[in-house]
Amino acid sequence: MNRIRITVAGCAALVGLALCGCGGAQTGDVTGRVTYQGKRLAFGSVVFMARGEKSEPVVCAIGPDGTYTAKGVPVGEVQVGVASPDPRTPLELRGDQKPLPLAADPKLWFPIPTQYSYPLTSGLSRTVTAGPNTHDIELK
């Protein structure tokens, strides 16, 4: 009888250990400020993409004060992209889509090099840890 209890307890422990790794991938929340040549970006988005993994990119908006907050960024080294399209240029809409209101005063917008728009070509990367992270992004 004791042998059965020990066997059952051992199997339960092994199953428990195996299930520990079945949770979703760890993520962190990233906040920071985006600047280009020392001036804050007042419009655009930041994209985080895990290196070498088939994961969805995490995209967040840049606020009028140049800050951003990205939730659920994969832990580890991530590639970063920053896009700041001209807010005066109307977006192409599909079907029933309605135009979004401008998020920033167009007078505060200025162009940045397009190389920064794509995480794979931007040359920007950060290391994200589980929990809160602060990463300011200075574009040159």
Short mmCIF file of C-alpha atoms in Angstrom, two decimals:
data_model
loop_
_atom_site.label_atom_id
_atom_site.label_comp_id
_atom_site.label_asym_id
_atom_site.label_seq_id
_atom_site.Cartn_x
_atom_site.Cartn_y
_atom_site.Cartn_z
CA MET A 1 0.00 0.00 0.00
CA ASN A 2 2.85 2.40 0.83
CA ARG A 3 4.50 1.59 -2.48
CA ILE A 4 1.34 2.68 -4.35
CA ARG A 5 1.14 5.94 -2.39
CA ILE A 6 4.79 6.72 -3.08
CA THR A 7 4.35 5.94 -6.79
CA VAL A 8 1.22 8.11 -7.03
CA ALA A 9 2.91 10.96 -5.14
CA GLY A 10 6.00 10.70 -7.36
CA CYS A 11 3.91 10.77 -10.55
CA ALA A 12 1.93 13.77 -9.28
CA ALA A 13 5.18 15.62 -8.54
CA LEU A 14 6.53 14.90 -12.03
CA VAL A 15 3.32 16.08 -13.68
CA GLY A 16 3.43 19.25 -11.56
CA LEU A 17 7.01 19.96 -12.62
CA ALA A 18 6.17 19.35 -16.27
CA LEU A 19 3.25 21.76 -16.12
CA CYS A 20 5.38 24.55 -14.64
CA GLY A 21 6.81 25.25 -18.09
CA CYS A 22 3.43 25.24 -19.81
CA GLY A 23 2.49 28.79 -18.89
CA GLY A 24 2.73 31.57 -21.44
CA ALA A 25 6.02 33.24 -22.17
CA GLN A 26 7.15 35.81 -19.63
CA THR A 27 6.59 39.43 -20.50
CA GLY A 28 7.47 42.85 -19.20
CA ASP A 29 5.93 46.30 -19.44
CA VAL A 30 8.18 48.95 -20.98
CA THR A 31 7.88 52.71 -20.57
CA GLY A 32 10.14 55.49 -21.74
CA ARG A 33 10.59 58.64 -23.77
CA VAL A 34 11.46 58.86 -27.48
CA THR A 35 13.67 61.65 -28.78
CA TYR A 36 15.33 62.43 -32.10
CA GLN A 37 18.46 64.59 -31.97
CA GLY A 38 17.42 65.66 -28.47
CA LYS A 39 13.86 66.70 -29.42
CA ARG A 40 10.90 64.68 -28.16
CA LEU A 41 8.72 62.93 -30.71
CA ALA A 42 5.12 64.06 -30.30
CA PHE A 43 3.49 61.52 -32.61
CA GLY A 44 4.08 57.97 -33.80
CA SER A 45 4.53 54.46 -32.49
CA VAL A 46 7.12 52.14 -30.98
CA VAL A 47 7.33 48.48 -32.06
CA PHE A 48 9.01 45.71 -30.03
CA MET A 49 9.81 42.38 -31.70
CA ALA A 50 11.45 39.37 -30.04
CA ARG A 51 14.67 38.24 -31.71
CA GLY A 52 14.55 34.98 -33.61
CA GLU A 53 11.09 34.00 -32.47
CA LYS A 54 7.79 33.78 -34.23
CA SER A 55 5.95 36.12 -31.90
CA GLU A 56 3.59 38.96 -32.57
CA PRO A 57 5.15 42.42 -32.43
CA VAL A 58 4.02 44.67 -29.57
CA VAL A 59 3.04 48.14 -30.79
CA CYS A 60 2.25 51.21 -28.68
CA ALA A 61 1.59 54.88 -29.36
CA ILE A 62 3.93 57.74 -28.61
CA GLY A 63 2.11 60.43 -26.63
CA PRO A 64 2.31 64.19 -27.25
CA ASP A 65 4.90 64.43 -24.46
CA GLY A 66 7.15 61.88 -26.21
CA THR A 67 6.43 59.04 -23.78
CA TYR A 68 5.24 55.53 -24.52
CA THR A 69 4.01 52.50 -22.57
CA ALA A 70 4.12 49.00 -24.06
CA LYS A 71 2.45 46.13 -22.21
CA GLY A 72 3.27 42.45 -22.68
CA VAL A 73 6.69 42.77 -24.34
CA PRO A 74 8.51 39.40 -24.50
CA VAL A 75 11.32 38.99 -21.95
CA GLY A 76 14.84 38.95 -23.39
CA GLU A 77 16.50 40.85 -26.20
CA VAL A 78 13.99 42.61 -28.46
CA GLN A 79 14.45 44.63 -31.61
CA VAL A 80 12.84 48.07 -31.59
CA GLY A 81 11.35 50.23 -34.32
CA VAL A 82 10.06 53.80 -34.12
CA ALA A 83 7.70 55.25 -36.73
CA SER A 84 6.51 58.84 -36.91
CA PRO A 85 4.45 59.35 -40.08
CA ASP A 86 3.31 62.85 -40.98
CA PRO A 87 0.04 63.36 -39.05
CA ARG A 88 -1.18 65.74 -41.78
CA THR A 89 -1.17 62.96 -44.35
CA PRO A 90 -4.51 61.17 -44.43
CA LEU A 91 -4.35 57.43 -43.87
CA GLU A 92 -5.73 55.07 -46.46
CA LEU A 93 -8.97 53.69 -45.09
CA ARG A 94 -10.52 50.36 -45.99
CA GLY A 95 -14.22 49.60 -46.13
CA ASP A 96 -16.14 51.06 -43.21
CA GLN A 97 -13.10 52.42 -41.37
CA LYS A 98 -13.45 55.94 -40.05
CA PRO A 99 -10.52 58.36 -39.84
CA LEU A 100 -8.93 58.74 -36.43
CA PRO A 101 -8.55 62.18 -34.87
CA LEU A 102 -5.04 63.60 -34.91
CA ALA A 103 -3.14 62.53 -31.82
CA ALA A 104 -0.72 65.44 -31.95
CA ASP A 105 -0.50 69.04 -32.98
CA PRO A 106 0.86 68.78 -36.55
CA LYS A 107 3.11 71.78 -35.83
CA LEU A 108 5.04 69.65 -33.31
CA TRP A 109 5.75 66.88 -35.84
CA PHE A 110 9.08 66.54 -37.66
CA PRO A 111 10.37 63.72 -39.88
CA ILE A 112 12.76 61.04 -38.67
CA PRO A 113 14.82 58.70 -40.89
CA THR A 114 12.69 55.83 -42.20
CA GLN A 115 15.36 53.28 -41.20
CA TYR A 116 14.01 53.53 -37.64
CA SER A 117 10.52 52.42 -38.72
CA TYR A 118 11.42 48.75 -39.02
CA PRO A 119 12.73 46.77 -36.03
CA LEU A 120 14.90 44.62 -38.32
CA THR A 121 16.71 47.61 -39.87
CA SER A 122 16.61 50.21 -37.10
CA GLY A 123 19.72 49.01 -35.29
CA LEU A 124 17.82 49.48 -32.02
CA SER A 125 17.49 46.76 -29.40
CA ARG A 126 16.74 46.54 -25.70
CA THR A 127 16.78 43.83 -23.04
CA VAL A 128 13.41 43.40 -21.34
CA THR A 129 13.00 41.75 -17.95
CA ALA A 130 9.80 40.46 -16.34
CA GLY A 131 7.84 43.25 -14.68
CA PRO A 132 8.31 47.00 -15.21
CA ASN A 133 11.15 48.32 -17.40
CA THR A 134 12.21 51.84 -18.37
CA HIS A 135 13.93 52.29 -21.73
CA ASP A 136 14.34 55.76 -23.22
CA ILE A 137 14.97 55.70 -26.97
CA GLU A 138 17.34 58.31 -28.40
CA LEU A 139 17.39 58.43 -32.20
CA LYS A 140 20.36 60.12 -33.86
#
